Coordinates of N, CA, C and O and ligand atoms in Angstrom, one line a residue:
M1 N 12.9 14.8 -3.4 CA 11.6 14.1 -3.5 C 11.8 12.9 -4.5 O 12.3 13.1 -5.6
Q2 N 11.3 11.7 -4.0 CA 11.4 10.6 -4.9 C 10.1 10.3 -5.6 O 9.0 10.6 -5.1
P3 N 10.2 9.7 -6.8 CA 8.9 9.4 -7.6 C 8.2 8.3 -6.9 O 8.8 7.4 -6.3
I4 N 6.8 8.3 -7.0 CA 6.0 7.3 -6.5 C 6.1 6.1 -7.4 O 5.9 6.2 -8.6
R5 N 6.3 4.9 -6.8 CA 6.4 3.7 -7.6 C 5.0 3.3 -8.1 O 4.0 3.4 -7.3
L6 N 4.8 2.9 -9.3 CA 3.5 2.6 -9.9 C 3.3 1.1 -10.0 O 4.2 0.3 -10.0
F7 N 2.0 0.7 -10.1 CA 1.6 -0.7 -10.3 C 2.4 -1.3 -11.3 O 2.6 -0.8 -12.4
G8 N 2.9 -2.5 -11.0 CA 3.8 -3.2 -11.9 C 5.3 -3.2 -11.4 O 6.0 -4.1 -11.8
D9 N 5.6 -2.3 -10.5 CA 6.9 -2.2 -9.9 C 6.9 -3.3 -8.8 O 6.1 -3.4 -7.9
P10 N 7.9 -4.2 -8.9 CA 8.0 -5.4 -7.9 C 8.1 -5.0 -6.5 O 7.7 -5.7 -5.6
V11 N 8.6 -3.8 -6.2 CA 8.7 -3.3 -4.8 C 7.3 -3.3 -4.1 O 7.2 -3.5 -2.9
L12 N 6.3 -3.0 -4.9 CA 4.9 -2.9 -4.3 C 4.4 -4.3 -4.0 O 3.4 -4.4 -3.3
R13 N 5.1 -5.3 -4.5 CA 4.6 -6.7 -4.2 C 5.5 -7.4 -3.2 O 5.4 -8.6 -2.9
T14 N 6.5 -6.7 -2.6 CA 7.4 -7.3 -1.7 C 7.1 -6.9 -0.3 O 7.0 -5.7 0.1
P15 N 6.8 -7.9 0.6 CA 6.5 -7.5 2.0 C 7.6 -6.7 2.6 O 8.8 -7.0 2.4
A16 N 7.3 -5.7 3.4 CA 8.3 -4.8 4.0 C 8.8 -5.3 5.3 O 8.1 -6.1 6.0
E17 N 10.0 -5.0 5.7 CA 10.6 -5.4 6.9 C 10.3 -4.5 8.1 O 10.1 -3.3 7.9
P18 N 10.1 -5.1 9.3 CA 9.9 -4.2 10.4 C 11.1 -3.3 10.7 O 12.2 -3.6 10.4
V19 N 10.7 -2.1 11.2 CA 11.8 -1.1 11.6 C 12.4 -1.6 12.9 O 11.7 -1.9 13.8
V20 N 13.7 -1.5 12.9 CA 14.5 -1.9 14.1 C 15.2 -0.7 14.7 O 15.2 -0.5 15.9
D21 N 15.7 0.2 13.8 CA 16.4 1.3 14.3 C 15.6 2.6 14.2 O 15.2 3.0 13.0
F22 N 15.2 3.2 15.3 CA 14.4 4.4 15.3 C 15.4 5.6 15.3 O 15.6 6.3 16.3
D23 N 16.1 5.8 14.2 CA 17.2 6.8 14.1 C 16.8 7.9 13.2 O 15.7 8.1 12.7
K24 N 17.8 8.8 12.9 CA 17.6 10.0 12.1 C 17.2 9.6 10.7 O 16.4 10.3 10.1
E25 N 17.7 8.5 10.2 CA 17.3 8.1 8.8 C 15.8 7.7 8.7 O 15.2 8.0 7.7
L26 N 15.3 7.1 9.8 CA 13.9 6.8 9.8 C 13.1 8.1 9.8 O 12.1 8.2 9.1
R27 N 13.5 9.1 10.6 CA 12.8 10.3 10.7 C 12.8 11.1 9.4 O 11.9 11.7 9.0
R28 N 13.9 10.9 8.6 CA 14.0 11.5 7.3 C 13.0 10.8 6.4 O 12.3 11.5 5.6
L29 N 12.9 9.5 6.5 CA 11.9 8.7 5.7 C 10.5 9.2 6.0 O 9.7 9.4 5.1
V30 N 10.2 9.4 7.3 CA 8.8 9.8 7.7 C 8.6 11.2 7.1 O 7.5 11.5 6.5
A31 N 9.6 12.1 7.1 CA 9.4 13.4 6.5 C 9.2 13.4 5.0 O 8.4 14.1 4.4
D32 N 10.0 12.5 4.3 CA 9.9 12.3 2.9 C 8.5 11.8 2.5 O 7.8 12.3 1.6
L33 N 8.0 10.8 3.3 CA 6.7 10.3 3.0 C 5.6 11.4 3.2 O 4.7 11.5 2.4
T34 N 5.7 12.1 4.3 CA 4.7 13.2 4.6 C 4.7 14.2 3.5 O 3.6 14.6 3.0
D35 N 5.9 14.7 3.1 CA 6.0 15.7 2.1 C 5.4 15.2 0.7 O 4.7 15.9 0.1
T36 N 5.8 14.0 0.4 CA 5.3 13.5 -0.9 C 3.8 13.2 -0.9 O 3.1 13.6 -1.8
M37 N 3.3 12.7 0.2 CA 1.9 12.5 0.4 C 1.1 13.8 0.2 O 0.1 13.9 -0.5
R38 N 1.6 14.8 0.8 CA 0.9 16.1 0.8 C 1.0 16.7 -0.6 O 0.0 17.3 -1.1
D39 N 2.2 16.6 -1.2 CA 2.4 17.1 -2.6 C 1.4 16.5 -3.6 O 0.9 17.1 -4.5
E40 N 1.2 15.2 -3.4 CA 0.4 14.4 -4.3 C -1.1 14.4 -3.9 O -1.9 13.8 -4.6
G41 N -1.4 15.0 -2.8 CA -2.8 15.1 -2.3 C -3.3 13.7 -2.0 O -4.5 13.5 -2.1
G42 N -2.5 12.8 -1.4 CA -2.9 11.5 -1.0 C -3.4 11.5 0.4 O -3.0 12.4 1.2
A43 N -4.3 10.6 0.8 CA -4.7 10.4 2.2 C -3.7 9.6 3.0 O -3.8 9.5 4.2
G44 N -2.8 8.9 2.3 CA -1.8 8.1 2.9 C -0.7 7.7 2.0 O -0.9 7.8 0.7
L45 N 0.4 7.3 2.5 CA 1.5 6.9 1.7 C 2.4 5.9 2.5 O 2.7 6.1 3.6
A46 N 2.7 4.8 1.9 CA 3.5 3.7 2.5 C 4.9 3.7 2.0 O 5.1 4.0 0.8
A47 N 5.9 3.4 2.8 CA 7.3 3.4 2.4 C 7.6 2.7 1.1 O 8.4 3.1 0.3
P48 N 7.0 1.4 0.9 CA 7.3 0.7 -0.4 C 6.9 1.6 -1.6 O 7.5 1.4 -2.7
Q49 N 6.0 2.5 -1.5 CA 5.6 3.3 -2.6 C 6.7 4.3 -3.0 O 6.7 4.9 -4.1
L50 N 7.7 4.5 -2.1 CA 8.9 5.3 -2.4 C 10.0 4.4 -2.6 O 11.2 4.8 -2.7
G51 N 9.8 3.1 -2.7 CA 10.9 2.1 -3.0 C 11.6 1.7 -1.7 O 12.7 1.1 -1.8
V52 N 11.1 2.0 -0.5 CA 11.7 1.6 0.7 C 11.0 0.5 1.4 O 9.8 0.6 1.7
G53 N 11.7 -0.6 1.6 CA 11.0 -1.8 2.2 C 11.0 -1.9 3.7 O 11.4 -2.8 4.3
L54 N 10.4 -0.8 4.3 CA 10.2 -0.8 5.7 C 8.8 -0.6 6.1 O 8.0 0.1 5.3
R55 N 8.4 -1.1 7.3 CA 7.0 -1.0 7.7 C 6.6 0.4 8.3 O 6.6 0.5 9.5
V56 N 6.5 1.3 7.4 CA 6.2 2.7 7.8 C 5.2 3.3 6.9 O 5.3 3.1 5.6
F57 N 4.1 4.0 7.4 CA 3.3 4.7 6.5 C 2.9 6.0 7.2 O 3.0 6.2 8.4
T58 N 2.4 7.0 6.3 CA 1.9 8.3 6.8 C 0.5 8.4 6.4 O 0.0 7.7 5.5
F59 N -0.3 9.2 7.1 CA -1.7 9.4 6.7 C -2.0 10.9 6.9 O -1.4 11.7 7.7
D60 N -3.1 11.3 6.2 CA -3.6 12.7 6.2 C -5.1 12.6 5.9 O -5.5 12.7 4.8
V61 N -5.8 12.4 7.0 CA -7.3 12.1 6.8 C -8.0 13.1 7.7 O -7.8 13.2 8.9
D62 N -8.9 13.9 7.0 CA -9.7 14.9 7.8 C -8.8 15.8 8.6 O -9.1 16.1 9.8
D63 N -7.7 16.2 8.0 CA -6.7 17.1 8.7 C -6.0 16.5 9.9 O -5.4 17.2 10.7
V64 N -6.1 15.2 10.0 CA -5.3 14.5 11.0 C -4.1 13.9 10.3 O -4.3 13.0 9.4
V65 N -2.9 14.5 10.5 CA -1.7 14.0 9.8 C -0.8 13.3 10.8 O -0.7 13.7 12.0
G66 N -0.3 12.1 10.4 CA 0.6 11.4 11.3 C 1.2 10.3 10.6 O 1.2 10.2 9.3
H67 N 1.9 9.4 11.3 CA 2.6 8.3 10.8 C 2.5 7.1 11.7 O 2.2 7.3 12.9
L68 N 2.7 5.9 11.2 CA 2.7 4.7 12.1 C 3.8 3.8 11.6 O 4.0 3.6 10.4
I69 N 4.5 3.2 12.5 CA 5.6 2.3 12.3 C 5.3 0.9 12.9 O 4.8 0.9 14.0
N70 N 5.6 -0.1 12.1 CA 5.4 -1.5 12.5 C 3.9 -1.7 13.0 O 3.7 -2.2 14.1
P71 N 2.9 -1.3 12.2 CA 1.5 -1.3 12.7 C 1.0 -2.8 12.8 O 1.4 -3.7 12.0
V72 N 0.2 -3.0 13.8 CA -0.6 -4.2 14.0 C -2.0 -3.8 14.1 O -2.4 -3.0 15.0
L73 N -2.9 -4.4 13.3 CA -4.3 -4.0 13.3 C -5.2 -5.0 14.0 O -4.9 -6.2 13.9
E74 N -6.2 -4.4 14.7 CA -7.2 -5.2 15.3 C -8.5 -4.6 14.9 O -8.7 -3.4 14.8
F75 N -9.5 -5.5 14.7 CA -10.9 -5.0 14.4 C -11.8 -5.2 15.5 O -12.1 -6.4 15.9
P76 N -12.3 -4.2 16.1 CA -13.2 -4.3 17.3 C -14.5 -4.9 17.0 O -15.2 -5.3 18.0
D77 N -15.0 -4.9 15.8 CA -16.3 -5.4 15.5 C -16.3 -5.9 14.0 O -15.3 -5.9 13.3
D78 N -17.5 -6.3 13.5 CA -17.6 -6.9 12.2 C -18.1 -5.9 11.2 O -18.3 -6.3 10.0
E79 N -18.4 -4.7 11.6 CA -19.0 -3.7 10.7 C -18.1 -3.5 9.5 O -16.9 -3.3 9.6
E80 N -18.8 -3.4 8.3 CA -18.0 -3.1 7.1 C -18.4 -1.8 6.4 O -19.4 -1.2 6.8
Q81 N -17.6 -1.3 5.5 CA -18.0 -0.2 4.7 C -17.6 -0.5 3.3 O -16.7 -1.3 3.0
D82 N -18.3 0.1 2.3 CA -18.0 -0.1 0.9 C -18.1 1.3 0.2 O -19.0 2.0 0.4
G83 N -17.0 1.6 -0.5 CA -17.0 2.9 -1.1 C -15.7 3.0 -2.0 O -14.9 2.1 -2.0
P84 N -15.6 4.1 -2.8 CA -14.5 4.2 -3.7 C -13.2 4.4 -3.0 O -13.1 5.0 -2.0
E85 N -12.2 3.7 -3.6 CA -10.9 3.7 -3.0 C -9.9 3.9 -4.2 O -10.1 3.5 -5.3
G86 N -8.8 4.6 -3.9 CA -7.8 4.9 -4.9 C -6.4 4.7 -4.3 O -6.3 4.4 -3.1
C87 N -5.4 4.9 -5.1 CA -4.0 4.6 -4.7 C -3.1 5.5 -5.5 O -3.2 5.5 -6.8
L88 N -2.1 6.1 -4.9 CA -1.2 6.9 -5.7 C -0.3 6.1 -6.6 O 0.2 6.6 -7.6
S89 N -0.3 4.8 -6.3 CA 0.5 3.9 -7.2 C -0.4 3.3 -8.4 O 0.1 2.6 -9.2
I90 N -1.7 3.7 -8.3 CA -2.6 3.3 -9.4 C -3.4 4.6 -9.8 O -4.6 4.7 -9.5
P91 N -2.7 5.6 -10.3 CA -3.2 6.9 -10.4 C -4.5 7.0 -11.3 O -4.5 6.4 -12.3
G92 N -5.4 7.8 -10.8 CA -6.6 8.1 -11.7 C -7.7 7.1 -11.7 O -8.7 7.3 -12.3
L93 N -7.5 6.0 -11.0 CA -8.5 4.9 -11.0 C -9.0 4.7 -9.6 O -8.3 4.6 -8.7
Y94 N -10.3 4.6 -9.6 CA -11.0 4.4 -8.3 C -12.0 3.2 -8.4 O -12.7 3.1 -9.4
F95 N -12.0 2.4 -7.4 CA -12.9 1.2 -7.4 C -13.5 1.0 -6.1 O -12.8 1.2 -5.0
D96 N -14.8 0.7 -6.0 CA -15.5 0.5 -4.7 C -14.8 -0.7 -4.1 O -14.7 -1.8 -4.7
T97 N -14.4 -0.5 -2.8 CA -13.7 -1.6 -2.1 C -14.3 -1.7 -0.7 O -14.5 -0.8 0.0
K98 N -14.5 -3.0 -0.4 CA -15.0 -3.3 1.0 C -13.9 -3.3 2.0 O -12.8 -3.8 1.8
R99 N -14.2 -2.6 3.1 CA -13.2 -2.5 4.2 C -13.9 -2.6 5.5 O -15.1 -2.4 5.6
R100 N -13.2 -2.9 6.6 CA -13.8 -2.8 7.9 C -14.0 -1.4 8.3 O -13.2 -0.5 7.9
M101 N -15.1 -1.1 9.0 CA -15.5 0.2 9.4 C -14.6 0.8 10.5 O -14.3 2.0 10.5
N102 N -14.2 -0.1 11.4 CA -13.5 0.3 12.6 C -12.2 -0.4 12.7 O -12.1 -1.6 12.5
V103 N -11.2 0.3 13.1 CA -9.9 -0.4 13.3 C -9.2 0.2 14.5 O -9.4 1.4 14.9
V104 N -8.4 -0.6 15.2 CA -7.5 -0.1 16.3 C -6.1 -0.6 15.8 O -5.8 -1.8 15.7
A105 N -5.2 0.4 15.6 CA -3.9 0.1 15.1 C -2.9 0.4 16.2 O -2.9 1.5 16.8
Q106 N -2.0 -0.5 16.5 CA -1.0 -0.3 17.5 C 0.3 -0.3 16.7 O 0.5 -1.0 15.7
G107 N 1.2 0.6 17.2 CA 2.5 0.7 16.5 C 3.4 1.6 17.3 O 3.3 1.8 18.5
F108 N 4.3 2.3 16.5 CA 5.3 3.2 17.2 C 5.4 4.5 16.3 O 5.1 4.5 15.2
N109 N 5.8 5.6 17.0 CA 6.1 6.8 16.3 C 7.6 6.8 15.9 O 8.3 5.8 16.2
E110 N 8.0 7.8 15.3 CA 9.4 7.9 14.7 C 10.5 7.9 15.8 O 11.6 7.7 15.5
Y111 N 10.1 8.1 17.1 CA 11.0 8.1 18.2 C 11.0 6.7 18.9 O 11.7 6.6 19.9
G112 N 10.1 5.8 18.4 CA 10.1 4.5 19.1 C 9.1 4.4 20.2 O 9.1 3.4 20.9
D113 N 8.3 5.5 20.4 CA 7.3 5.4 21.5 C 6.1 4.7 21.0 O 5.6 4.9 19.8
P114 N 5.5 3.8 21.8 CA 4.3 3.1 21.4 C 3.1 4.0 21.2 O 3.0 5.0 22.0
V115 N 2.4 3.8 20.1 CA 1.2 4.7 19.8 C 0.0 3.8 19.5 O 0.2 2.6 19.0
R116 N -1.2 4.3 19.7 CA -2.4 3.5 19.4 C -3.3 4.5 18.6 O -3.5 5.6 19.0
L117 N -3.8 4.0 17.5 CA -4.6 4.8 16.6 C -6.0 4.2 16.5 O -6.1 3.0 16.0
V118 N -7.0 4.9 16.9 CA -8.4 4.3 16.7 C -9.0 5.0 15.5 O -9.1 6.3 15.5
G119 N -9.4 4.3 14.5 CA -9.9 4.9 13.3 C -11.2 4.3 12.9 O -11.5 3.2 13.1
T120 N -12.1 5.2 12.3 CA -13.3 4.8 11.8 C -13.5 5.4 10.4 O -12.9 6.4 10.1
G121 N -14.4 4.8 9.6 CA -14.7 5.4 8.3 C -13.4 5.5 7.4 O -12.7 4.6 7.3
L122 N -13.2 6.8 7.0 CA -12.1 7.0 6.0 C -10.7 6.7 6.7 O -9.8 6.2 6.0
M123 N -10.6 7.1 7.9 CA -9.3 6.8 8.6 C -9.1 5.3 8.7 O -8.0 4.8 8.5
S124 N -10.1 4.6 9.0 CA -10.0 3.1 9.1 C -9.6 2.5 7.7 O -8.7 1.7 7.6
R125 N -10.3 3.0 6.7 CA -10.0 2.6 5.3 C -8.5 2.9 4.9 O -7.8 2.0 4.4
C126 N -8.1 4.1 5.3 CA -6.7 4.5 5.0 C -5.7 3.6 5.7 O -4.7 3.1 5.1
V127 N -5.9 3.3 7.0 CA -5.0 2.5 7.8 C -4.9 1.0 7.2 O -3.9 0.4 7.1
Q128 N -6.1 0.5 6.8 CA -6.1 -0.8 6.2 C -5.4 -0.8 4.8 O -4.6 -1.7 4.5
H129 N -5.6 0.2 4.0 CA -5.0 0.3 2.7 C -3.5 0.4 2.8 O -2.7 -0.3 2.1
E130 N -3.0 1.2 3.8 CA -1.5 1.4 3.9 C -0.9 0.2 4.5 O 0.2 -0.1 4.1
T131 N -1.5 -0.4 5.5 CA -0.9 -1.6 6.1 C -0.9 -2.7 5.0 O 0.1 -3.5 5.0
D132 N -1.9 -2.8 4.2 CA -1.8 -3.7 3.0 C -0.5 -3.5 2.2 O 0.1 -4.5 1.8
H133 N -0.2 -2.2 1.9 CA 1.0 -1.9 1.2 C 2.2 -2.6 1.8 O 3.1 -3.1 1.1
L134 N 2.3 -2.6 3.2 CA 3.4 -3.1 3.9 C 3.5 -4.6 3.7 O 4.6 -5.2 4.0
D135 N 2.4 -5.3 3.3 CA 2.4 -6.7 3.1 C 2.4 -7.1 1.6 O 2.2 -8.2 1.3
G136 N 2.7 -6.1 0.8 CA 2.8 -6.3 -0.7 C 1.4 -6.5 -1.3 O 1.3 -7.1 -2.4
V137 N 0.3 -6.0 -0.6 CA -1.0 -6.2 -1.1 C -1.5 -4.8 -1.6 O -1.3 -3.8 -1.0
L138 N -2.2 -4.9 -2.8 CA -2.8 -3.6 -3.4 C -4.3 -3.7 -3.3 O -4.9 -4.8 -3.3
F139 N -4.9 -2.6 -3.3 CA -6.4 -2.6 -3.0 C -7.2 -3.3 -4.1 O -8.2 -3.9 -3.8
V140 N -6.7 -3.4 -5.3 CA -7.4 -4.2 -6.3 C -7.4 -5.7 -6.0 O -8.3 -6.4 -6.5
D141 N -6.5 -6.1 -5.1 CA -6.5 -7.5 -4.7 C -7.7 -7.8 -3.8 O -8.1 -9.0 -3.6
R142 N -8.3 -6.8 -3.3 CA -9.4 -6.9 -2.3 C -10.8 -7.0 -3.1 O -11.8 -7.2 -2.4
L143 N -10.8 -6.7 -4.4 CA -12.0 -6.7 -5.1 C -12.4 -8.1 -5.4 O -11.6 -9.0 -5.5
D144 N -13.7 -8.3 -5.7 CA -14.2 -9.6 -6.1 C -13.7 -9.9 -7.5 O -13.2 -9.0 -8.2
R145 N -13.7 -11.1 -7.9 CA -13.1 -11.6 -9.1 C -13.5 -10.7 -10.4 O -12.6 -10.3 -11.1
A146 N -14.8 -10.5 -10.5 CA -15.3 -9.7 -11.7 C -14.8 -8.3 -11.7 O -14.3 -7.8 -12.7
A147 N -14.9 -7.7 -10.5 CA -14.4 -6.3 -10.4 C -12.9 -6.2 -10.6 O -12.4 -5.2 -11.1
R148 N -12.2 -7.2 -10.1 CA -10.7 -7.2 -10.2 C -10.3 -7.3 -11.7 O -9.4 -6.6 -12.1
K149 N -11.1 -8.1 -12.4 CA -10.8 -8.2 -13.8 C -10.9 -6.9 -14.6 O -10.1 -6.5 -15.4
T150 N -12.0 -6.2 -14.3 CA -12.3 -4.9 -14.9 C -11.2 -3.9 -14.5 O -10.6 -3.2 -15.3
A151 N -10.8 -3.9 -13.2 CA -9.8 -3.0 -12.7 C -8.5 -3.3 -13.4 O -7.8 -2.3 -13.8
L152 N -8.1 -4.5 -13.5 CA -6.8 -4.8 -14.1 C -6.8 -4.4 -15.6 O -5.8 -4.0 -16.1
R153 N -7.9 -4.6 -16.2 CA -8.0 -4.2 -17.6 C -7.8 -2.6 -17.7 O -7.1 -2.2 -18.6
E154 N -8.5 -1.9 -16.8 CA -8.4 -0.4 -16.8 C -6.9 0.0 -16.5 O -6.4 1.0 -17.1
I155 N -6.3 -0.7 -15.6 CA -4.9 -0.4 -15.3 C -4.0 -0.6 -16.5 O -3.2 0.3 -16.8
R156 N -4.2 -1.7 -17.2 CA -3.3 -2.0 -18.3 C -3.5 -1.0 -19.5 O -2.7 -0.8 -20.3
A157 N -4.7 -0.4 -19.5 CA -5.1 0.5 -20.5 C -4.6 1.9 -20.1 O -4.7 2.9 -21.0
A158 N -4.2 2.1 -18.9 CA -3.9 3.5 -18.4 C -2.6 4.0 -19.1 O -1.7 3.2 -19.4
E159 N -2.6 5.3 -19.3 CA -1.5 5.9 -20.0 C -0.1 5.7 -19.2 O 0.9 5.5 -19.8
W160 N -0.2 5.7 -17.9 CA 1.0 5.6 -17.1 C 1.5 4.2 -17.0 O 2.7 4.0 -16.6
Y161 N 0.7 3.2 -17.4 CA 1.1 1.8 -17.1 C 2.2 1.4 -18.1 O 2.1 1.6 -19.3
D162 N 3.3 0.9 -17.4 CA 4.4 0.4 -18.2 C 4.8 -1.0 -17.7 O 5.2 -1.1 -16.6
P163 N 4.5 -2.0 -18.5 CA 4.8 -3.4 -18.0 C 6.3 -3.6 -17.8 O 7.0 -4.0 -18.7
A164 N 6.8 -3.2 -16.6 CA 8.3 -3.2 -16.4 C 8.9 -4.5 -16.6 O 9.9 -4.7 -17.1
A165 N 8.1 -5.5 -16.1 CA 8.7 -6.9 -16.2 C 7.7 -7.7 -17.0 O 6.7 -8.3 -16.5
P166 N 8.0 -7.8 -18.3 CA 7.1 -8.6 -19.2 C 7.1 -10.0 -18.8 O 8.2 -10.5 -18.3
P167 N 6.0 -10.7 -18.9 CA 6.0 -12.1 -18.4 C 7.0 -13.0 -19.2 O 7.3 -12.7 -20.3
P168 N 7.7 -13.9 -18.4 CA 8.7 -14.7 -19.1 C 8.1 -15.6 -20.2 O 7.0 -16.0 -20.1
V169 N 8.9 -15.8 -21.2 CA 8.4 -16.7 -22.3 C 8.4 -18.1 -21.7 O 9.4 -18.6 -21.1
K170 N 7.2 -18.7 -21.9 CA 7.1 -20.1 -21.4 C 7.7 -21.1 -22.4 O 7.6 -21.0 -23.6
V171 N 8.5 -22.0 -21.8 CA 9.2 -23.0 -22.6 C 8.5 -24.3 -22.3 O 8.4 -24.7 -21.2
S172 N 8.1 -25.0 -23.3 CA 7.5 -26.3 -23.1 C 8.5 -27.3 -22.7 O 9.7 -27.2 -23.0
P173 N 8.1 -28.4 -22.0 CA 9.0 -29.4 -21.6 C 9.8 -30.0 -22.8 O 11.0 -30.2 -22.7
H174 N 9.1 -30.1 -23.9 CA 9.7 -30.6 -25.1 C 10.8 -29.6 -25.5 O 11.9 -30.0 -25.8
G175 N 10.5 -28.3 -25.5 CA 11.5 -27.3 -25.8 C 12.7 -27.4 -24.9 O 13.8 -27.3 -25.3
L176 N 12.4 -27.6 -23.6 CA 13.5 -27.7 -22.6 C 14.5 -28.9 -23.0 O 15.7 -28.7 -23.0
R177 N 13.8 -30.0 -23.3 CA 14.7 -31.2 -23.7 C 15.6 -30.8 -24.9 O 16.7 -31.1 -25.0
G178 N 14.9 -30.0 -25.8 CA 15.7 -29.6 -27.0 C 16.9 -28.7 -26.6 O 18.0 -28.9 -27.1
I179 N 16.6 -27.8 -25.6 CA 17.7 -26.9 -25.3 C 18.8 -27.6 -24.6 O 20.0 -27.4 -24.8
F180 N 18.5 -28.5 -23.6 CA 19.5 -29.1 -22.8 C 20.0 -30.5 -23.4 O 20.8 -31.1 -22.8
G181 N 19.4 -30.8 -24.5 CA 19.9 -32.1 -25.2 C 19.3 -33.3 -24.5 O 19.9 -34.3 -24.6
Ligands
ZN1 ZN1 -2.0 2.8 -2.1

């Protein structure tokens, strides 16, 4: 079992690559994601959250457990939903997040067979959240400016938060001239 990568880890900000080989290794990844998701009590888990840059996620919503590979989302209507959302990579924090109410996701299963997933409500929210992970997007990015500011403040104050990559020290142009003569 691998640890879940937390907010601040650059892998969560890196767009994942499409799966090309539907092999044993991929099925091992799907099993790892499923086990970890269930252990942590998550509604979904995306491969980048385990440090793997592939377009794969698992879901467990209302006792429907599955996975989707190389997902492409379509929205059949404009209906929206607004409600609390959380993320295993941002543990313990929940923020109301607007999402589309209905989604149709096309993709593949672990054997490379095409699959189609029609989701509404929580399932739709989960599919959008996990597909965002594959694009390096986190749910706090979806909040409006004021809510995002609050969320980021709470994240930075969280016990688990570790600024892995401190911001680089800014060097003024004058300073640069000094350094390079
Ligand atoms: Zn998440």
